[in-house]
CSV table of C-alpha atoms in Angstrom, one decimal:
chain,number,residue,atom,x,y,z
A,1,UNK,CA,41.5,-23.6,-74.3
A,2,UNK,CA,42.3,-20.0,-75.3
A,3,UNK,CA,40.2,-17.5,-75.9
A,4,UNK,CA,41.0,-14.7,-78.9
A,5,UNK,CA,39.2,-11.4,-78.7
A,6,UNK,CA,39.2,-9.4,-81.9
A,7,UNK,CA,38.1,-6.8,-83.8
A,8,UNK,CA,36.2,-3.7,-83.2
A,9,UNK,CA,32.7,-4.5,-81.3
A,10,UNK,CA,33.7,-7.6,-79.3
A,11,UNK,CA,33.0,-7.5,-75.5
A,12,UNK,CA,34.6,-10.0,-72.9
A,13,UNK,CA,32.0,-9.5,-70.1
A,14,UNK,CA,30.7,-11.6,-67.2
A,15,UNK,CA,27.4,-12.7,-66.1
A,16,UNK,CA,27.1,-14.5,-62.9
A,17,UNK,CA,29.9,-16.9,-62.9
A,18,UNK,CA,29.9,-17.0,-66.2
A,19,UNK,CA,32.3,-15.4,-69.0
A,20,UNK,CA,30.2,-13.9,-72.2
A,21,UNK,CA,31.5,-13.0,-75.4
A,22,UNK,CA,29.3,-10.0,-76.7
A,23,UNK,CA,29.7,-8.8,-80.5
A,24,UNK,CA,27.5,-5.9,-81.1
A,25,UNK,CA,25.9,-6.3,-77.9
A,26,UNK,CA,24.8,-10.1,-78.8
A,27,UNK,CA,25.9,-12.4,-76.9
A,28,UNK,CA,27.5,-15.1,-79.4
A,29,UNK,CA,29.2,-17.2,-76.7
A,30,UNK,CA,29.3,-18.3,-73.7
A,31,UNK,CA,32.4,-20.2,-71.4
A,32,UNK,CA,33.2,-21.4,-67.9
A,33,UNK,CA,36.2,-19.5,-66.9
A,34,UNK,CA,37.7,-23.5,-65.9
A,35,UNK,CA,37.9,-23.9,-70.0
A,36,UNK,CA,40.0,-21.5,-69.9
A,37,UNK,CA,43.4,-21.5,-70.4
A,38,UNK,CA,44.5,-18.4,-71.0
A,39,UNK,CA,42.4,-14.6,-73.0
A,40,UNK,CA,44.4,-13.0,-75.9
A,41,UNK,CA,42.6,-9.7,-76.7
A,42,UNK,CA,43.8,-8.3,-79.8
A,43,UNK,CA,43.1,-5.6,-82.2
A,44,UNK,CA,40.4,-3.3,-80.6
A,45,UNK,CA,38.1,-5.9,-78.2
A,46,UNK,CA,37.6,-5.1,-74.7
A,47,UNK,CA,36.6,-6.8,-71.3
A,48,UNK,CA,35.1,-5.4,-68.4
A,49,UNK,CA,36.6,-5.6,-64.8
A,50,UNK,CA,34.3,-8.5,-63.6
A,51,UNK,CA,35.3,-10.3,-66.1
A,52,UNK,CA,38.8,-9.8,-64.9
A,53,UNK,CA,38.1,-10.6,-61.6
A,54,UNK,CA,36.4,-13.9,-62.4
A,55,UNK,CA,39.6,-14.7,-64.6
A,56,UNK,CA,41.8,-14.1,-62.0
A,57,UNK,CA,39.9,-16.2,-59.3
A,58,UNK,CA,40.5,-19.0,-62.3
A,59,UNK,CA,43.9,-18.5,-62.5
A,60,UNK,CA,43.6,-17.4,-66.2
A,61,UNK,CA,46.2,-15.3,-67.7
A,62,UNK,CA,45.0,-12.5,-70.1
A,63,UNK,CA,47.2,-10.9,-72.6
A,64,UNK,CA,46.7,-7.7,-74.7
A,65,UNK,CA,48.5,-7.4,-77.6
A,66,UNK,CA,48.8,-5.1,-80.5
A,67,UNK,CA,48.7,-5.3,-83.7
A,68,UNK,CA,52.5,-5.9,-83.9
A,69,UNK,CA,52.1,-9.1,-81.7
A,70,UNK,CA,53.8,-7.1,-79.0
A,71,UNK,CA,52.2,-7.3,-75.5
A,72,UNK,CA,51.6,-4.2,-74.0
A,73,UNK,CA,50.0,-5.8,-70.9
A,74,UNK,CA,49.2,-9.0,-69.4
A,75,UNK,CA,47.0,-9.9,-66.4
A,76,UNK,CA,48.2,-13.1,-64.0
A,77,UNK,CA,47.2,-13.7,-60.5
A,78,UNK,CA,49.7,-12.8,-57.9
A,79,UNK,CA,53.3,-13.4,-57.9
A,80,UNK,CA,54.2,-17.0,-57.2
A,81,UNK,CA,56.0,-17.3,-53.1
A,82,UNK,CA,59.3,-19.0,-54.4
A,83,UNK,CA,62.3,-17.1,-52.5
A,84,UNK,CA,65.0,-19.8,-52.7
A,85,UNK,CA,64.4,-20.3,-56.9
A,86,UNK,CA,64.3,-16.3,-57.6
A,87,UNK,CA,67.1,-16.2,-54.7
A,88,UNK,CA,69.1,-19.2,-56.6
A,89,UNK,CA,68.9,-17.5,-60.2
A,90,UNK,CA,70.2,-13.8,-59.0
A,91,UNK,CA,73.4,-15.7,-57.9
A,92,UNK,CA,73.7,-17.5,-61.1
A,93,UNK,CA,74.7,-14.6,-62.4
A,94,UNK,CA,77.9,-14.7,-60.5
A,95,UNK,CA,78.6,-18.2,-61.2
A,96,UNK,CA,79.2,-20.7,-63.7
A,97,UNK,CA,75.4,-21.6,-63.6
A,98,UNK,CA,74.4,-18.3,-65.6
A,99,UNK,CA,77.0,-19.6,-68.4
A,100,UNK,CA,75.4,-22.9,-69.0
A,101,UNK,CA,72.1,-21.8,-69.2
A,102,UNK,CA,72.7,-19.4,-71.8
A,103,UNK,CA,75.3,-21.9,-74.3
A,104,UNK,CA,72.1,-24.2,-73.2
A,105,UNK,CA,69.7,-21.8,-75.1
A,106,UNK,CA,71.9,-20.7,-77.8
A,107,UNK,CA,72.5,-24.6,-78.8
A,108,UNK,CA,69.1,-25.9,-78.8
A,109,UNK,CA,68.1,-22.7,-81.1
A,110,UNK,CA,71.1,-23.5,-83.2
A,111,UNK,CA,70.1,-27.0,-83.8
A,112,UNK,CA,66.5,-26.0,-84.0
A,113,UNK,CA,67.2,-23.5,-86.9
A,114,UNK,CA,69.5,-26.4,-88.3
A,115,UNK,CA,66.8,-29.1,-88.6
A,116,UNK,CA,63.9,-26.6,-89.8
A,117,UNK,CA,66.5,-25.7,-93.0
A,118,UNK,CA,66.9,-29.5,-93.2
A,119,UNK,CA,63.2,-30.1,-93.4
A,120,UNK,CA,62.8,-27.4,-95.8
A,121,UNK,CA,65.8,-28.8,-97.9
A,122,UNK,CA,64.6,-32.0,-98.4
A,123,UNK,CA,61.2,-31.0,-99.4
A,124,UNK,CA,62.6,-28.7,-102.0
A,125,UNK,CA,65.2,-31.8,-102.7
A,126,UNK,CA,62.8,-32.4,-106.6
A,127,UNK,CA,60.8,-29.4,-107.1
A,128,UNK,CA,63.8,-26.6,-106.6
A,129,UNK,CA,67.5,-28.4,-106.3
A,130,UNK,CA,69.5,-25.3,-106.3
A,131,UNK,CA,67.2,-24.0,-103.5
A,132,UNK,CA,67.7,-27.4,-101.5
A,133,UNK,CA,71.5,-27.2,-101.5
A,134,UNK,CA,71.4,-23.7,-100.2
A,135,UNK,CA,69.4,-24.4,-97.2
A,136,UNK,CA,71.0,-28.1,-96.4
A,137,UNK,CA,74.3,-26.0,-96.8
A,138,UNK,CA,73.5,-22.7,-94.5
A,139,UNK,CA,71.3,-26.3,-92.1
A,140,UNK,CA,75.8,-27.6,-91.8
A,141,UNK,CA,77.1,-23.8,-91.8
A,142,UNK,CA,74.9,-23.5,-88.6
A,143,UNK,CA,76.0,-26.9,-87.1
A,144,UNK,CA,80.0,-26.5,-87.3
A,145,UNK,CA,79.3,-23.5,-84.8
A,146,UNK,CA,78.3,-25.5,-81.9
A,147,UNK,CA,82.0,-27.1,-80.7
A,148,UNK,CA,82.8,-23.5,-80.6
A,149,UNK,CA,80.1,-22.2,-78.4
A,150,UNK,CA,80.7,-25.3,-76.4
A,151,UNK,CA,84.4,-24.9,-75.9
A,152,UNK,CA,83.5,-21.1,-74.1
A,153,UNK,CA,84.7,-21.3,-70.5
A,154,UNK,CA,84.3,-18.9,-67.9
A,155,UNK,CA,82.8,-18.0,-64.9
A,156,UNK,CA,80.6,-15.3,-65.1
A,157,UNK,CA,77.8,-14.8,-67.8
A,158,UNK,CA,78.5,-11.5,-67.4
A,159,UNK,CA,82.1,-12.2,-69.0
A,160,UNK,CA,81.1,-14.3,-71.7
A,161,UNK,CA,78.1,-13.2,-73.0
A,162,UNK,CA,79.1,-11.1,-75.6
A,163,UNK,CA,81.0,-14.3,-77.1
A,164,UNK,CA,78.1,-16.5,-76.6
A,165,UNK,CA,76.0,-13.6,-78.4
A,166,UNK,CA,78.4,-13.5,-81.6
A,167,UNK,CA,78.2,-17.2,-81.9
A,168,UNK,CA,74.0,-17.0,-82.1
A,169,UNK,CA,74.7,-14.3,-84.5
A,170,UNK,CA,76.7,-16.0,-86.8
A,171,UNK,CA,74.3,-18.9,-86.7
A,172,UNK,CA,71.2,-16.1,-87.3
A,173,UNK,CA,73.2,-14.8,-90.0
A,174,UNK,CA,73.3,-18.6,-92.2
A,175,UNK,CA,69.7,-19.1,-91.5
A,176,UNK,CA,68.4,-16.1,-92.2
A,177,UNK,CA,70.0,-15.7,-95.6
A,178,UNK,CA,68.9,-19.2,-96.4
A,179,UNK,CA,65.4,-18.4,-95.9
A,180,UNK,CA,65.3,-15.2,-97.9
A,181,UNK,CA,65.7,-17.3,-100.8
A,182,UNK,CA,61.9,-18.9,-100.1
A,183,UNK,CA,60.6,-15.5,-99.4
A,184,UNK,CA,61.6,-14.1,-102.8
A,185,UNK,CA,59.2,-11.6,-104.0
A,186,UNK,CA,57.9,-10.7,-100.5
A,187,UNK,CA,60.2,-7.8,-99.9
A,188,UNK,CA,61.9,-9.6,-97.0
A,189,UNK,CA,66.3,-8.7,-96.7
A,190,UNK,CA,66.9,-9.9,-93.4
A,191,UNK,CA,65.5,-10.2,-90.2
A,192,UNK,CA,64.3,-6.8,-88.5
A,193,UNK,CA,62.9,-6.5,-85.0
A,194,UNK,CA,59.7,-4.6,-83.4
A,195,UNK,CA,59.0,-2.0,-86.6
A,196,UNK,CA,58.5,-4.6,-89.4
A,197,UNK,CA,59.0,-3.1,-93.6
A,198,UNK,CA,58.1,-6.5,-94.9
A,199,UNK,CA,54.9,-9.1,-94.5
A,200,UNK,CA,57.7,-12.0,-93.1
A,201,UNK,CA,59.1,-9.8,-90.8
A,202,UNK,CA,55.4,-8.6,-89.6
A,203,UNK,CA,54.1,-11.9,-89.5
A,204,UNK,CA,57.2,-13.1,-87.8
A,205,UNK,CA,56.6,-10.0,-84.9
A,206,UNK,CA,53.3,-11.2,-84.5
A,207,UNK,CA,53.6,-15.0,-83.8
A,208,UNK,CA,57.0,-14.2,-81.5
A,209,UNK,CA,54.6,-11.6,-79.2
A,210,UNK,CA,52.3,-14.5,-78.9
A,211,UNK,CA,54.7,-17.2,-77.9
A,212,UNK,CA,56.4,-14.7,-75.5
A,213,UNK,CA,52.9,-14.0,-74.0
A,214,UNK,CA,53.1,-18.2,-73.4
A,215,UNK,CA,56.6,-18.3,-72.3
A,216,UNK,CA,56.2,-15.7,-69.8
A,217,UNK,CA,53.4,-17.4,-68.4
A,218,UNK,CA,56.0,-20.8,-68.1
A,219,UNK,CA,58.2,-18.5,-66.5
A,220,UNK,CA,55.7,-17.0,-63.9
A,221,UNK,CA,54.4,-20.3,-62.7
A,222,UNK,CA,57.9,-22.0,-62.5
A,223,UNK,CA,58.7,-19.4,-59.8
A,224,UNK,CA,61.2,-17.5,-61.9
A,225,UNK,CA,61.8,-14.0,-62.3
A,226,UNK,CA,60.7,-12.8,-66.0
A,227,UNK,CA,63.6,-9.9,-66.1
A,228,UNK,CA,66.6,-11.7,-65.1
A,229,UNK,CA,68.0,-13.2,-68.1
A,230,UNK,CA,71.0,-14.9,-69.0
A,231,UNK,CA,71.3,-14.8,-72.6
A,232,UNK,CA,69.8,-11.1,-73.1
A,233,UNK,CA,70.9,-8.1,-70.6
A,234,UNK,CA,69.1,-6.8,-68.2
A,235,UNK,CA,67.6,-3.7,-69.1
A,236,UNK,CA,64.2,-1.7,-67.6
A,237,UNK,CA,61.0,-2.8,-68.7
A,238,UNK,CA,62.7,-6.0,-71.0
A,239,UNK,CA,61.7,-9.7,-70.1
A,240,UNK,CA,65.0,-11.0,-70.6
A,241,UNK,CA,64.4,-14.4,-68.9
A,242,UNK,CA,61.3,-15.0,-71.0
A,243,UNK,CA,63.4,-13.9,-74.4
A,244,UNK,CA,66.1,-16.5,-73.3
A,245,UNK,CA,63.4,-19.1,-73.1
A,246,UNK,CA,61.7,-18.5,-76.5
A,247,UNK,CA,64.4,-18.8,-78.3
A,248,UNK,CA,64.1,-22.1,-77.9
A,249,UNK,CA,61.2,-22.3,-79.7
A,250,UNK,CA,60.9,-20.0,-82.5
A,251,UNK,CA,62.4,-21.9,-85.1
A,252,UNK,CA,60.0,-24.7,-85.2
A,253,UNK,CA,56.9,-23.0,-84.0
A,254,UNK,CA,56.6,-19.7,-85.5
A,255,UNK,CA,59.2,-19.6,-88.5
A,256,UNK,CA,58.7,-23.2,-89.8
A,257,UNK,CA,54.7,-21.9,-89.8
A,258,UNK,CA,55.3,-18.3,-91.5
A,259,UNK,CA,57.2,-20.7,-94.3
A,260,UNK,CA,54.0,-22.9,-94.5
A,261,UNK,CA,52.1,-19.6,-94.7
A,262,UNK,CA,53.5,-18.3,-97.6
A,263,UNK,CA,54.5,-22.0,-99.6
A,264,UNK,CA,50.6,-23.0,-99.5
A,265,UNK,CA,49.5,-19.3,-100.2
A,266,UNK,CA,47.3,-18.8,-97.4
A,267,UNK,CA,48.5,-15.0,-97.4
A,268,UNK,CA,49.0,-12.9,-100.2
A,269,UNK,CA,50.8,-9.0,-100.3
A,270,UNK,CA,47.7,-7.8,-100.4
A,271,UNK,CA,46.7,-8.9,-96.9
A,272,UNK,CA,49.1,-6.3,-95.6
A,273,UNK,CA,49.4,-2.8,-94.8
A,274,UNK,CA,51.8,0.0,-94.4
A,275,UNK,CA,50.5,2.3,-91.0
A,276,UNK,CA,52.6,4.8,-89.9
A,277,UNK,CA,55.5,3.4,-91.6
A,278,UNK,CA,55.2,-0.5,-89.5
A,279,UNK,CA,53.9,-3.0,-92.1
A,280,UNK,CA,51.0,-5.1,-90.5
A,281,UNK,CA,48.4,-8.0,-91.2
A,282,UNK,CA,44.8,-6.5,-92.0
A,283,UNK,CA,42.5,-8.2,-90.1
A,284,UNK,CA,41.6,-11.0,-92.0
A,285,UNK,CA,44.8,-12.0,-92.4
A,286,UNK,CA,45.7,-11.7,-88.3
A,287,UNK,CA,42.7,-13.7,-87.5
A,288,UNK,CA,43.5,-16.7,-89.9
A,289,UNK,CA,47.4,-16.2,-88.6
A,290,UNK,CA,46.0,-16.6,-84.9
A,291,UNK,CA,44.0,-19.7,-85.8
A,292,UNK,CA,46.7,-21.4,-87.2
A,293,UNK,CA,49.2,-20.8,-84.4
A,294,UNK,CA,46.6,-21.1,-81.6
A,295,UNK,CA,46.1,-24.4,-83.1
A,296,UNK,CA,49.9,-25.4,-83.4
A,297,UNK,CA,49.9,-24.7,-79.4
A,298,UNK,CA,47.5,-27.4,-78.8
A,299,UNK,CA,50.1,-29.9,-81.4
A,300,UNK,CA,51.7,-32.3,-79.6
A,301,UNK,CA,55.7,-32.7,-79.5
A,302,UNK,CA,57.6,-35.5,-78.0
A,303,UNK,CA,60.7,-34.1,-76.2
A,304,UNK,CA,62.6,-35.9,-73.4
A,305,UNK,CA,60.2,-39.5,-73.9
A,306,UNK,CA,57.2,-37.5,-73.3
A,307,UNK,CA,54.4,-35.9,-75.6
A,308,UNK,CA,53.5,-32.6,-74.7
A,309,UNK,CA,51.7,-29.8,-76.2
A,310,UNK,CA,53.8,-26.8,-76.7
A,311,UNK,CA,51.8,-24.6,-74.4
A,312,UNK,CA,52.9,-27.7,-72.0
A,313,UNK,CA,56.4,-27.8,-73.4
A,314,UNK,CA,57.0,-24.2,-72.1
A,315,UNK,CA,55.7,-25.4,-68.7
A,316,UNK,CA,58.4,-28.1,-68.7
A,317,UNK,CA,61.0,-25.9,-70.0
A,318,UNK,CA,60.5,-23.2,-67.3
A,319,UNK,CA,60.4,-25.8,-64.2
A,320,UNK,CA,63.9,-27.3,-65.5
A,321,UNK,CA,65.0,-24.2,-65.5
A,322,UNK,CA,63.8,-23.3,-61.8
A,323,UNK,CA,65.0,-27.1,-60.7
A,324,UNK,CA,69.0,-26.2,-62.2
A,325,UNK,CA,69.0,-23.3,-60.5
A,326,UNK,CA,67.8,-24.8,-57.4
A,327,UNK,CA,70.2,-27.9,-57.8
A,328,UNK,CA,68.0,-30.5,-58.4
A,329,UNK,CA,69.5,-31.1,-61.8
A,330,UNK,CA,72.7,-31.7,-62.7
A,331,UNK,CA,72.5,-29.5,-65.6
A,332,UNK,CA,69.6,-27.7,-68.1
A,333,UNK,CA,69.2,-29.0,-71.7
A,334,UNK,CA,67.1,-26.8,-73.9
A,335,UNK,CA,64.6,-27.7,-75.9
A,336,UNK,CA,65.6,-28.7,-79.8
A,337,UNK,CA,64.0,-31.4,-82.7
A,338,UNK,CA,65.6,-33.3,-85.0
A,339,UNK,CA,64.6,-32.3,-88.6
């Protein structure tokens, strides 16, 4: 179970060994902290430090975020003792190992964004035709790039990653473009990063700062070390390893839901905001956005003959990841759906 604070006047607090959830200095909940999965603390709520400490005892990650979706801290009990798998994926980098695991990544999120346009093409296939072409068509455009990303050889990552980079690109490029013709009228050109202009692009922010909150748990657990990516360059202060990860799942977790958003008008222009130049959700809008992707986490997916949640999924992704590195797989295969 997670557990959202949000909003100005909420209060994360303890009593005995108890967690309380205070909202104008009412207590309007209380929880075991061995419900809990994990404490997302958004907007402006707050939590005391024995409320911390209890979490921690439990094991239970909490993340603050703001009101981008980008986490600007997160709480975990101590470092997991796993020498020989951090060991294993620093020389990666050096070896043919690195290479896989990012084509690996890059695939799964090409035929992930593949499928999603597919899905969205053949529900369009009556009501919009023209529309349905153009996404089955950029959902093909995206799949004749994969025998080139996996004819790349070489033997560094370091080497090829700027080729393996283009190719994702390219791919980005088709699928991108394709969607902007179901967000017509929403202000959204292409796909921008942390300072959002447009509601897509803010909601899009916001649900990829929660699922790298969830991946970098995955990551944490499996042993792994969250800054030494494959796919994305190191660089101070930047999660690399968790960004490789997640990009398996955007596609069908957070995109495929922003679409869903705006199709069955749950959100409306009006339920956003310019501040200081970043467009944002107002806070009715985030707290509906959190419910509904809060309760895609707990959705189960089959992948690999087994039904998993996607907070689950991650889990399994991340320990694949540790097991390749440490040899006890022949190779890693990244998480993708057919459409």
């Amino acid at each position: 179970m997670r557990l959202v604070i949000d909003g100005f006047g909420k209060f994360l607090g303890r009593k005995g060994e108890t967690i309380v959830v205070k909202e104008d200095r009412k207590i309007v909940a209380r929880l075991q902290p061995q419900e809990l999965e994990q404490v997302i603390i958004s907007g402006k709520g707050t939590i005391s430090t024995d409320a911390l400490r209890l979490l921690a005892e439990h094991g239970v990650d909490v993340l603050i975020v703001d009101f981008r979706g980008e986490v600007k801290a997160r709480l975990s009990s101590p470092e997991m003792r796993t020498v020989s798998t951090r060991k294993e994926q620093y020389l990666a980098y050096g070896d043919r190992r690195g290479i896989e695991i990012a084509k690996a990544v890059v695939k799964a999120k090409l035929k992930n964004q593949s499928a999603v346009l597919q899905t969205l093409a053949k529900k369009r296939l009556e009501t919009a035709p023209p529309l349905a072409e153009k996404l089955r068509s950029a959902a093909m455009e995206i799949l004749e790039l994969l025998p080139a990303l996996e004819a790349l050889r070489g033997e560094k990552v370091e080497e090829m990653r700027e080729r393996i980079m283009n190719i994702e690109g390219r791919g980005a490029q088709f699928y991108w473009e394709a969607l902007s013709r179901i967000f017509e009228g929403w202000g959204f050109e292409e796909r921008t990063g942390r300072y959002a202009h447009d509601p897509i692009n803010a909601m899009l922010n916001y649900g990829y700062g929660i699922l790298l909150g969830e991946v970098w748990r995955a990551v944490h657990y499996a042993g792994l070390d969250p800054y030494g990516g494959f796919l994305h360059a190191d660089r101070p202060g930047k999660p690399s390893l968790v960004l490789d990860l997640m990009e398996e799942f955007r596609p069908h977790l957070v995109d495929k839901m922003v679409v869903g958003m705006v199709s069955k008008r749950m959100v409306s222009k009006e339920d956003f905001e310019i501040v200081d130049g970043v467009c944002q959700m107002k806070e009715k809008a985030r707290r509906l956005y959190l419910q509904e992707l809060l309760g895609r986490l707990e959705e189960e997916v089959r992948f690999e003959g087994l039904r998993l949640t996607w907070g689950r999924l991650f889990f399994h992704q991340a320990r694949k990841l540790a097991k390749f590195l440490r040899g006890e797989l022949d190779k890693y295969e990244g998480f993708w759906q057919r459409w």
